[in-house]
Coordinates of C-alpha atoms (C1' of nucleotides) in Angstrom, one line a residue:
Chain A
M1 CA 126.3 191.2 -69.7
T2 CA 125.1 194.7 -68.7
I3 CA 121.6 195.3 -67.7
K4 CA 119.7 198.5 -68.3
L5 CA 116.9 199.4 -65.8
Y6 CA 114.6 202.3 -65.4
N7 CA 115.3 204.3 -62.3
T8 CA 112.3 206.2 -60.8
M9 CA 114.7 208.7 -59.2
T10 CA 116.4 209.7 -62.4
R11 CA 113.4 208.9 -64.6
S12 CA 115.6 207.3 -67.2
V13 CA 116.7 203.9 -68.3
D14 CA 120.4 203.5 -67.4
E15 CA 123.0 200.8 -67.1
F16 CA 122.9 199.2 -63.7
H17 CA 126.0 198.2 -61.8
P18 CA 125.9 197.1 -58.2
L19 CA 128.0 198.8 -55.5
H20 CA 129.6 195.5 -54.5
P21 CA 129.6 193.1 -57.4
P22 CA 128.7 190.4 -57.9
V23 CA 126.2 190.9 -55.2
V24 CA 123.1 193.0 -55.7
S25 CA 121.3 194.1 -52.6
L26 CA 117.6 194.3 -53.2
Y27 CA 114.7 195.3 -50.9
T28 CA 111.2 194.6 -52.0
C29 CA 108.3 196.0 -50.0
G30 CA 106.2 193.0 -49.0
P31 CA 102.6 192.4 -47.9
T32 CA 100.6 193.7 -45.0
V33 CA 99.2 190.4 -43.8
Y34 CA 95.6 191.4 -42.8
N35 CA 94.0 189.8 -45.9
Y36 CA 94.7 187.9 -49.0
A37 CA 96.9 189.4 -51.7
H38 CA 94.9 190.3 -54.9
I39 CA 96.0 189.8 -58.4
G40 CA 97.0 193.4 -58.7
N41 CA 99.3 193.0 -55.7
L42 CA 100.7 189.9 -57.3
R43 CA 101.5 191.8 -60.5
T44 CA 104.2 193.7 -58.6
Y45 CA 105.7 190.6 -57.1
V46 CA 105.8 189.0 -60.5
F47 CA 107.6 192.1 -61.8
E48 CA 110.1 191.8 -58.9
D49 CA 110.6 188.1 -59.6
I50 CA 111.5 188.9 -63.2
L51 CA 113.9 191.6 -62.0
V52 CA 115.7 189.0 -59.7
R53 CA 115.9 186.5 -62.6
A54 CA 117.1 189.2 -65.0
L55 CA 119.8 190.2 -62.5
K56 CA 120.9 186.6 -62.3
L57 CA 121.0 186.4 -66.0
A58 CA 123.3 189.4 -66.0
G59 CA 125.6 187.4 -63.8
Y60 CA 124.8 188.9 -60.4
Q61 CA 124.0 187.2 -57.2
V62 CA 120.9 188.7 -55.6
N63 CA 120.5 189.2 -51.9
R64 CA 116.9 190.1 -51.5
V65 CA 115.0 191.0 -48.4
M66 CA 111.2 191.2 -48.2
N67 CA 109.3 192.5 -45.2
V68 CA 106.0 191.3 -43.8
T69 CA 104.0 194.1 -42.2
D70 CA 102.1 192.9 -39.1
V71 CA 101.8 196.2 -37.2
G72 CA 101.5 199.9 -37.7
H73 CA 99.7 200.0 -41.0
L74 CA 96.7 202.2 -40.4
V75 CA 93.5 202.0 -42.4
S76 CA 93.0 205.7 -42.7
D77 CA 94.8 208.7 -44.0
A78 CA 97.0 211.2 -42.2
D79 CA 98.3 208.9 -39.5
S80 CA 94.9 208.3 -38.0
G81 CA 92.5 205.4 -37.9
E82 CA 92.8 201.8 -36.9
D83 CA 95.7 199.5 -37.3
K84 CA 94.9 197.2 -40.2
M85 CA 96.1 194.2 -38.3
E86 CA 94.0 194.9 -35.3
K87 CA 91.0 195.5 -37.5
G88 CA 91.6 192.3 -39.4
A89 CA 91.9 190.3 -36.1
R90 CA 88.7 191.7 -34.8
R91 CA 86.9 191.0 -38.1
E92 CA 87.8 187.4 -37.9
G93 CA 87.7 186.9 -34.2
K94 CA 91.3 185.7 -34.1
T95 CA 94.5 186.9 -32.6
I96 CA 96.8 189.1 -34.6
Q97 CA 99.4 186.3 -34.7
E98 CA 96.9 183.9 -36.1
I99 CA 95.8 186.1 -39.0
A100 CA 99.3 187.3 -39.7
R101 CA 100.5 183.7 -39.9
S102 CA 97.5 182.5 -42.0
Y103 CA 97.7 185.4 -44.5
Y104 CA 101.5 185.1 -44.7
D105 CA 101.1 181.4 -45.5
A106 CA 98.5 182.2 -48.2
F107 CA 100.9 184.8 -49.6
V108 CA 103.7 182.3 -49.8
A109 CA 101.3 179.8 -51.4
D110 CA 100.5 182.3 -54.1
M111 CA 104.2 183.0 -54.7
N112 CA 104.8 179.3 -55.1
R113 CA 101.9 178.9 -57.5
L114 CA 103.3 181.8 -59.6
N115 CA 106.8 180.4 -59.6
L116 CA 108.1 183.4 -57.7
L117 CA 111.6 182.8 -56.2
P118 CA 111.6 183.3 -52.4
P119 CA 113.6 186.2 -51.0
E120 CA 116.9 185.4 -49.3
Q121 CA 115.5 186.9 -46.2
W122 CA 112.0 187.5 -44.8
C123 CA 111.7 190.0 -42.0
W124 CA 108.6 190.7 -39.8
A125 CA 107.9 194.2 -38.5
T126 CA 107.1 192.9 -35.0
D127 CA 110.3 191.0 -34.8
E128 CA 112.3 194.2 -35.3
I129 CA 110.7 196.7 -33.0
D130 CA 114.1 197.5 -31.4
T131 CA 115.6 198.2 -34.8
Q132 CA 112.8 200.6 -35.6
K133 CA 113.0 202.3 -32.2
A134 CA 116.8 202.8 -32.7
Q135 CA 116.1 204.6 -36.0
V136 CA 113.5 206.8 -34.4
E137 CA 116.0 207.7 -31.7
A138 CA 118.7 208.4 -34.3
L139 CA 116.3 210.8 -36.0
A140 CA 115.4 212.4 -32.8
E141 CA 119.0 213.0 -31.8
K142 CA 119.6 214.7 -35.2
G143 CA 116.6 216.9 -34.7
F144 CA 114.4 215.6 -37.4
T145 CA 111.5 214.8 -35.2
Y146 CA 109.1 216.5 -32.9
V147 CA 106.6 215.1 -30.4
I148 CA 102.9 215.9 -30.4
E149 CA 100.0 214.4 -28.5
D150 CA 99.6 211.3 -30.6
G151 CA 103.1 210.4 -31.6
I152 CA 106.6 211.3 -32.7
Y153 CA 106.6 212.9 -36.1
F154 CA 109.2 213.5 -38.8
D155 CA 109.6 217.1 -39.7
T156 CA 109.8 217.1 -43.5
S157 CA 110.8 220.7 -43.6
K158 CA 114.1 219.7 -42.0
F159 CA 114.9 217.4 -44.9
P160 CA 115.6 219.6 -47.9
D161 CA 115.4 216.8 -50.5
Y162 CA 111.9 215.7 -49.3
G163 CA 109.9 214.7 -52.3
K164 CA 112.8 214.2 -54.7
L165 CA 111.6 210.7 -55.7
S166 CA 108.3 211.8 -56.9
G167 CA 109.6 215.1 -58.3
Q168 CA 107.4 217.2 -56.0
N169 CA 108.6 219.8 -53.6
L170 CA 107.1 220.8 -50.3
E171 CA 105.3 223.8 -51.8
D172 CA 103.6 221.7 -54.5
L173 CA 102.5 219.2 -51.9
K174 CA 101.1 221.9 -49.6
A175 CA 99.3 223.5 -52.5
G176 CA 97.8 220.2 -53.7
A177 CA 96.8 218.8 -50.4
R178 CA 93.2 217.9 -50.3
I179 CA 92.9 216.6 -46.8
E180 CA 93.3 218.4 -43.5
P181 CA 96.6 217.7 -41.9
A182 CA 96.3 215.9 -38.5
A183 CA 96.1 218.3 -35.6
G184 CA 99.5 219.5 -34.4
K185 CA 101.5 218.5 -37.5
K186 CA 103.9 221.3 -38.6
N187 CA 103.6 220.4 -42.3
P188 CA 101.0 218.5 -44.2
T189 CA 103.7 216.0 -45.3
D190 CA 105.0 215.3 -41.9
F191 CA 104.4 211.7 -40.8
A192 CA 104.5 209.6 -37.7
V193 CA 107.6 207.5 -37.0
W194 CA 106.1 206.3 -33.7
K195 CA 102.5 206.5 -32.6
F196 CA 101.5 206.5 -28.9
S197 CA 98.8 204.1 -27.9
P198 CA 95.4 205.8 -27.6
K199 CA 94.5 206.7 -24.0
N200 CA 91.0 205.5 -24.1
E201 CA 91.5 202.3 -25.9
Q202 CA 93.6 199.1 -25.3
R203 CA 95.8 198.3 -28.2
L204 CA 96.5 194.6 -28.9
M205 CA 100.1 195.4 -29.9
E206 CA 102.2 198.0 -28.1
W207 CA 105.8 198.5 -26.9
P208 CA 107.5 200.9 -24.6
N209 CA 108.1 204.3 -26.3
P210 CA 111.5 205.2 -27.6
C211 CA 113.4 208.4 -26.7
G212 CA 112.7 207.9 -23.0
I213 CA 109.1 208.9 -23.4
E214 CA 106.8 207.4 -20.8
G215 CA 104.1 205.0 -21.9
K216 CA 103.6 202.7 -24.8
G217 CA 103.1 202.8 -28.5
F218 CA 103.9 201.3 -31.9
P219 CA 106.0 202.1 -34.9
G220 CA 104.8 204.2 -37.8
W221 CA 104.3 202.2 -41.0
H222 CA 107.1 203.7 -43.0
I223 CA 109.8 203.1 -40.4
E224 CA 109.9 199.4 -40.7
C225 CA 111.2 199.3 -44.2
S226 CA 113.9 201.8 -43.8
A227 CA 115.0 200.3 -40.5
M228 CA 115.0 196.7 -41.6
A229 CA 116.5 197.3 -45.0
I230 CA 119.5 199.0 -43.4
K231 CA 119.8 196.2 -40.8
Y232 CA 119.8 193.4 -43.3
L233 CA 121.4 195.1 -46.4
G234 CA 123.6 197.8 -45.1
E235 CA 123.7 201.5 -45.2
T236 CA 123.7 201.7 -49.0
L237 CA 121.1 199.7 -50.9
D238 CA 121.4 198.8 -54.6
I239 CA 117.8 198.5 -55.5
H240 CA 114.5 199.2 -53.7
C241 CA 111.2 198.3 -55.4
G242 CA 107.5 198.3 -54.8
G243 CA 104.3 199.3 -56.4
I244 CA 104.0 202.6 -58.3
D245 CA 101.6 203.9 -55.5
H246 CA 104.5 203.8 -53.1
V247 CA 106.5 206.5 -54.9
K248 CA 104.7 209.6 -53.4
V249 CA 104.3 208.7 -49.8
H250 CA 105.8 205.4 -48.6
H251 CA 109.1 205.5 -50.4
T252 CA 109.4 209.3 -50.1
N253 CA 109.0 208.9 -46.4
E254 CA 111.4 206.0 -46.2
I255 CA 114.0 208.1 -48.0
A256 CA 113.5 211.0 -45.5
Q257 CA 113.9 208.7 -42.5
A258 CA 116.8 206.6 -43.8
E259 CA 118.8 209.4 -45.2
G260 CA 118.0 211.5 -42.2
A261 CA 119.3 208.9 -39.9
L262 CA 122.3 207.8 -42.0
G263 CA 123.3 211.2 -43.1
H264 CA 124.1 210.1 -46.6
P265 CA 122.2 208.8 -49.7
W266 CA 120.6 205.4 -49.2
C267 CA 119.2 203.6 -52.2
R268 CA 121.1 203.7 -55.5
W269 CA 118.1 202.6 -57.6
W270 CA 114.3 202.8 -57.3
M271 CA 112.0 200.7 -59.4
H272 CA 108.2 200.5 -59.4
G273 CA 105.7 198.2 -61.0
E274 CA 102.6 199.8 -62.6
F275 CA 99.0 198.9 -61.7
L276 CA 96.8 196.2 -62.9
T277 CA 93.4 197.9 -63.4
M278 CA 89.9 196.6 -63.9
P279 CA 87.8 197.6 -66.9
K280 CA 85.1 200.2 -66.3
D281 CA 82.1 197.9 -66.7
D282 CA 83.6 195.6 -64.1
G283 CA 83.8 198.0 -61.2
G284 CA 86.5 200.1 -62.9
G285 CA 89.9 201.4 -61.8
K286 CA 92.5 199.7 -59.8
M287 CA 91.8 196.9 -57.3
S288 CA 91.7 198.0 -53.7
K289 CA 92.7 195.6 -51.0
S290 CA 91.3 197.8 -48.3
S291 CA 87.8 198.0 -49.8
G292 CA 87.6 194.2 -49.5
E293 CA 86.4 194.0 -53.1
F294 CA 89.1 192.3 -55.0
L295 CA 90.1 189.2 -57.0
T296 CA 92.4 186.7 -55.5
L297 CA 94.6 184.2 -57.3
A298 CA 92.5 181.4 -55.9
V299 CA 89.4 182.8 -57.5
L300 CA 91.1 183.4 -60.7
I301 CA 92.4 179.8 -60.8
R302 CA 88.9 178.5 -60.1
N303 CA 87.5 180.5 -62.9
L304 CA 90.1 179.3 -65.4
L305 CA 89.5 175.7 -64.4
Q306 CA 85.8 176.3 -65.2
R307 CA 86.8 177.6 -68.5
G308 CA 88.6 174.4 -69.3
V309 CA 92.2 175.0 -68.2
S310 CA 93.4 171.6 -67.1
S311 CA 95.1 172.2 -63.8
E312 CA 95.7 174.7 -61.0
T313 CA 99.3 174.9 -62.1
D314 CA 98.4 175.7 -65.6
A315 CA 95.9 178.3 -64.4
A316 CA 98.3 180.1 -62.1
L317 CA 101.0 180.1 -64.7
S318 CA 98.6 181.3 -67.4
Y319 CA 98.2 184.4 -65.2
R320 CA 102.0 184.8 -65.0
Y321 CA 102.0 184.6 -68.8
F322 CA 99.3 187.2 -69.0
L323 CA 101.4 189.6 -66.9
L324 CA 104.6 188.9 -68.9
N325 CA 102.8 189.9 -72.1
A326 CA 102.8 193.6 -70.9
H327 CA 105.8 195.7 -69.9
Y328 CA 106.0 196.3 -66.1
R329 CA 105.9 200.1 -66.4
Q330 CA 102.7 200.1 -68.4
Q331 CA 99.3 199.9 -66.9
L332 CA 97.5 196.7 -67.7
T333 CA 93.8 196.2 -67.8
F334 CA 92.6 192.8 -66.5
T335 CA 89.8 191.2 -68.5
W336 CA 88.7 187.6 -68.5
D337 CA 89.0 187.5 -72.3
G338 CA 92.6 188.7 -72.0
L339 CA 93.3 186.1 -69.4
E340 CA 91.7 183.4 -71.5
A341 CA 93.9 184.4 -74.5
A342 CA 96.9 184.0 -72.2
A343 CA 95.7 180.6 -71.1
N344 CA 95.3 179.5 -74.7
A345 CA 98.8 180.7 -75.4
Y346 CA 100.1 178.9 -72.4
K347 CA 98.4 175.7 -73.5
N348 CA 100.0 176.0 -76.9
L349 CA 103.3 176.6 -75.3
K350 CA 102.9 173.5 -73.2
R351 CA 102.1 171.4 -76.2
A352 CA 105.1 172.6 -78.0
V353 CA 107.4 172.1 -75.0
L354 CA 106.2 168.5 -74.5
E355 CA 106.6 167.7 -78.1
L356 CA 110.1 169.2 -78.3
R357 CA 111.1 167.5 -75.1
A358 CA 110.6 164.1 -76.7
S359 CA 113.6 164.7 -78.9
Y360 CA 115.8 166.1 -76.1
T361 CA 118.7 164.0 -74.9
G362 CA 120.1 166.4 -72.4
G363 CA 123.3 167.1 -74.2
E364 CA 122.1 169.8 -76.6
T365 CA 123.2 173.4 -76.3
P366 CA 120.9 176.4 -76.7
L367 CA 120.7 178.2 -80.1
A368 CA 122.9 181.2 -79.5
D369 CA 121.2 183.6 -81.9
H370 CA 117.8 183.1 -80.3
E371 CA 119.2 183.1 -76.8
N372 CA 121.0 186.4 -77.5
K373 CA 117.8 188.0 -78.9
F374 CA 115.9 186.9 -75.8
N375 CA 118.6 188.1 -73.4
E376 CA 118.8 191.4 -75.1
A377 CA 115.1 192.0 -74.6
V378 CA 115.3 191.0 -70.9
L379 CA 118.3 193.1 -70.2
D380 CA 116.7 196.1 -71.8
D381 CA 114.7 197.2 -68.8
L382 CA 112.9 193.8 -68.6
N383 CA 111.1 193.9 -71.9
M384 CA 109.3 190.7 -71.5
P385 CA 106.8 191.2 -74.4
R386 CA 109.8 191.2 -76.7
A387 CA 111.4 188.3 -74.8
L388 CA 108.2 186.3 -75.3
A389 CA 108.4 187.1 -79.0
A390 CA 111.9 185.6 -79.1
M391 CA 110.6 182.6 -77.3
W392 CA 107.9 182.0 -79.9
T393 CA 110.4 182.5 -82.7
V394 CA 112.7 179.8 -81.4
I395 CA 109.8 177.4 -81.0
K396 CA 109.1 177.8 -84.8
A397 CA 112.8 177.8 -85.7
D398 CA 114.2 175.5 -88.4
A399 CA 116.5 173.7 -86.0
P400 CA 116.8 170.3 -84.2
A401 CA 114.0 169.9 -81.7
G402 CA 116.5 169.0 -78.9
E403 CA 118.4 172.3 -79.4
I404 CA 115.1 174.3 -79.5
Y405 CA 114.2 172.6 -76.2
A406 CA 117.5 173.4 -74.7
T407 CA 117.0 177.0 -75.7
L408 CA 113.6 177.1 -74.1
L409 CA 114.9 175.7 -70.9
K410 CA 117.5 178.5 -70.8
M411 CA 114.9 181.2 -71.5
D412 CA 112.6 179.7 -68.8
E413 CA 115.2 180.6 -66.2
V414 CA 113.9 184.1 -66.6
L415 CA 110.4 183.4 -67.8
G416 CA 109.6 181.1 -64.9
L417 CA 106.8 179.4 -66.8
G418 CA 107.8 176.0 -65.4
M419 CA 108.7 174.4 -68.7
A420 CA 110.9 171.7 -67.2
E421 CA 108.1 170.7 -64.9
M422 CA 105.3 170.7 -67.5
E423 CA 103.6 167.3 -67.5
E424 CA 100.7 165.7 -69.2
E425 CA 97.6 165.6 -67.0
A426 CA 96.7 162.4 -65.2
L427 CA 94.4 160.1 -67.1
A428 CA 90.8 159.7 -66.1
I429 CA 90.8 156.4 -68.0
D430 CA 93.0 153.3 -68.3
P431 CA 95.2 153.5 -71.4
A432 CA 94.3 149.8 -72.2
E433 CA 90.7 150.9 -72.3
I434 CA 91.5 153.7 -74.7
E435 CA 93.3 151.3 -77.0
K436 CA 90.3 149.0 -76.9
L437 CA 87.9 151.8 -77.9
L438 CA 90.3 152.9 -80.6
E439 CA 90.3 149.4 -82.1
E440 CA 86.6 149.3 -82.1
R441 CA 86.5 152.7 -83.7
T442 CA 88.9 151.8 -86.4
A443 CA 86.8 148.8 -87.2
A444 CA 83.7 150.9 -87.3
R445 CA 85.4 153.4 -89.6
Q446 CA 86.4 150.6 -92.0
E447 CA 82.7 149.5 -92.1
K448 CA 81.8 153.1 -92.7
N449 CA 79.8 153.1 -89.5
F450 CA 80.8 156.8 -88.8
A451 CA 78.0 157.3 -86.3
R452 CA 79.6 154.7 -84.0
A453 CA 83.1 156.1 -84.7
D454 CA 82.0 159.6 -83.8
E455 CA 80.3 158.3 -80.7
I456 CA 83.5 156.8 -79.4
R457 CA 85.4 159.9 -80.3
D458 CA 83.0 162.0 -78.3
Q459 CA 83.1 159.6 -75.4
L460 CA 86.9 159.8 -75.2
A461 CA 86.8 163.6 -75.5
E462 CA 84.5 163.8 -72.5
Q463 CA 87.2 162.0 -70.6
G464 CA 89.9 164.4 -71.7
I465 CA 91.3 162.3 -74.5
E466 CA 91.8 163.7 -77.9
I467 CA 92.3 161.4 -80.8
M468 CA 94.2 162.1 -84.0
D469 CA 93.6 160.3 -87.2
A470 CA 96.8 160.3 -89.1
A471 CA 97.5 158.3 -92.2
G472 CA 96.6 154.7 -91.5
K473 CA 97.0 155.1 -87.7
T474 CA 95.1 156.7 -84.9
T475 CA 96.9 158.1 -81.9
W476 CA 95.6 159.8 -78.8
R477 CA 96.7 162.3 -76.2
R478 CA 95.3 164.3 -73.3
L479 CA 93.4 167.3 -74.2
Chain B
rG1 C1' 91.6 222.0 -59.6
rG2 C1' 97.1 220.3 -59.7
rC3 C1' 100.6 216.4 -61.4
rG4 C1' 101.8 212.1 -64.5
rG5 C1' 100.8 208.5 -68.3
rC6 C1' 98.3 206.3 -72.4
rG7 C1' 95.6 206.0 -77.3
rU8 C1' 99.4 200.9 -82.7
rA9 C1' 95.1 195.3 -86.5
rG10 C1' 88.7 192.1 -83.9
rC11 C1' 91.4 191.7 -78.7
rC12 C1' 96.2 191.9 -75.7
rA13 C1' 100.8 194.1 -76.8
rA14 C1' 106.3 195.5 -78.5
rG15 C1' 108.5 199.4 -81.2
rU16 C1' 109.6 206.1 -79.4
rG17 C1' 113.5 210.0 -85.5
rG18 C1' 116.1 206.3 -91.0
rA19 C1' 117.3 198.1 -90.9
rC20 C1' 109.0 199.9 -89.8
rU21 C1' 107.5 197.5 -96.9
rA22 C1' 105.2 198.2 -87.9
rA23 C1' 107.5 192.2 -83.4
rG24 C1' 104.9 188.4 -80.8
rG25 C1' 100.5 186.1 -78.7
rC26 C1' 95.1 185.3 -78.8
rG27 C1' 91.1 185.2 -82.3
rA28 C1' 89.3 185.0 -87.3
rC29 C1' 89.6 183.4 -92.3
rG30 C1' 91.6 180.4 -96.6
rG31 C1' 94.5 175.9 -98.1
rA32 C1' 96.9 171.0 -97.2
rU33 C1' 95.1 166.8 -94.3
rU34 C1' 90.3 164.1 -92.7
rG35 C1' 84.6 160.0 -93.9
rC36 C1' 83.6 164.6 -91.1
rA37 C1' 86.3 166.8 -87.2
rA38 C1' 90.3 167.8 -83.9
rA39 C1' 95.4 168.4 -83.8
rU40 C1' 99.3 169.7 -87.1
rC41 C1' 101.6 172.4 -91.2
rC42 C1' 101.3 176.5 -94.9
rG43 C1' 99.2 181.2 -95.9
rU44 C1' 96.1 185.7 -95.1
rU45 C1' 94.6 189.2 -91.4
rA46 C1' 97.4 197.7 -89.6
rU47 C1' 100.2 201.1 -97.1
rU48 C1' 99.3 202.4 -91.4
rC49 C1' 100.2 203.9 -85.8
rG50 C1' 93.2 208.6 -81.8
rU51 C1' 92.2 213.5 -85.0
rG52 C1' 94.1 218.0 -87.3
rG53 C1' 98.2 220.9 -88.2
rG54 C1' 103.7 221.7 -87.9
rU55 C1' 109.3 220.6 -87.7
rU56 C1' 112.6 217.4 -90.7
rC57 C1' 115.9 215.0 -96.5
rA58 C1' 113.1 211.4 -93.2
rA59 C1' 107.9 210.8 -87.8
rA60 C1' 104.0 205.6 -85.1
rU61 C1' 108.4 208.0 -82.9
rC62 C1' 109.8 215.4 -82.1
rC63 C1' 106.4 220.1 -81.4
rC64 C1' 101.3 222.4 -81.0
rA65 C1' 96.0 222.0 -80.7
rC66 C1' 91.9 219.0 -80.1
rC67 C1' 89.2 214.4 -78.7
rG68 C1' 89.1 210.0 -75.7
rC69 C1' 90.9 206.8 -71.6
rC70 C1' 93.6 205.8 -67.1
rG71 C1' 96.5 206.7 -62.7
rC72 C1' 98.2 209.8 -58.6
rC73 C1' 97.0 214.0 -55.3
rU74 C1' 93.5 209.4 -49.2
rC75 C1' 95.2 203.5 -46.9
rC76 C1' 97.0 201.2 -51.3
rA77 C1' 101.0 196.7 -55.3

RNA sequence: GGCGGCGUAGCCAAGUGGACUAAGGCGACGGAUUGCAAAUCCGUUAUUCGUGGGUUCAAAUCCCACCGCCGCCUCCA
């Protein structure tokens, strides 16, 4: 099956074919581990997870690398300001290694809760300093860099294609620049590939400078991705993804470095996930990790539990469902009402899945028409809203329940909503006790003592038991 | 100020020239069912796609203008 994907570089949806089938090499920009990921960050990782699953659906084998940034990411603009990791460590009174580890663990926990497939390879910026220095040296040898007081800079005027990803040329960028370029930079768009340690201040992380320059320093933020991606995935990369905000600076600079060092085109495809934004009356705009004001998955889950969602798993996957309801290239506004609607939909889905599973023997095959419709949507630039529509259609299809269930399991390989793992919640009450109460209630109803009958019903409801009066017989289930 | 995007039912959201007499979900309403509910099932819920023009045999889909919203241009997913 062929898959069509949007390519930021060409600004069009085209058929995607890897360079070396059946393997697709994929690099996904990962977190800077100085704080928790927020639900906006997580939207991008959910998009990438869908991409991986869609590529597998198309028959490919995905070799995905994701980096963990634990050095060099500065808090301020124009290659100045503190290192985010050093600032984070100071804020918490811990070592950099401690906060890196704990926020990485938190990130992996979030990934697991959202059913995100792990990358084939994680790589940490501080483990790959030599790789990055080698790229700096390769750039220096080819004349792409110059040295000023605070570091080694990439001269963007030496790279004719600079800005091709965002469709801007150097002149536009100069004209639109609102901030003063750092002192000594030749062009506003030039960026540090290596920063020298400040003279009057002891850095927590520093390494001997490359290019035979005396003293110590640390890698520029952009260099890690281009250096590590090449090390782990080779000189030509099939797909590189990240958040939409990375188009203009981070990925643009990565291209300049990588192609400058390699001397040939690097990534065959670029994909970017749009932002999750907050409504105006709720702070407004996109969420900002650096401002410290943001919503984490843990807080979102806690909120959903208070709103009656029955478990952490259901809450997390309700968020996944919420994201799947919108296309990845479309901005999505986060609202609690919207999330609650998704949680309701997820609950209804779970009910249907559990009911259908009861008829499933394991031998049924998926319903081809429905499966095709679903696949078509997924392979058309990851149109998950349409894919979800196909999912609901099969749930209501006039077909044997076991076959519907088999179809859902197949769809869930892409959806990742954990259908096979869906389980009833644990009971807060002994089933024998429930039966006893139901008998009492049935007797009360026969005597037309409805007050007592309703009392029992309310009592059970409080313990998460819902009772259903069907013809002649009353059954129960978990709410 | 420059660049980009969006505006589809109460809400979220697909569709981007003819199969649209516009998916799907949430919500709401009506019916069946019930002692009453819940759950379930059936049905209803945009003659219309921000507004006004235009192009076309044909437009939610293309063009122009206007109104409104959002993002980027600063670290950022």
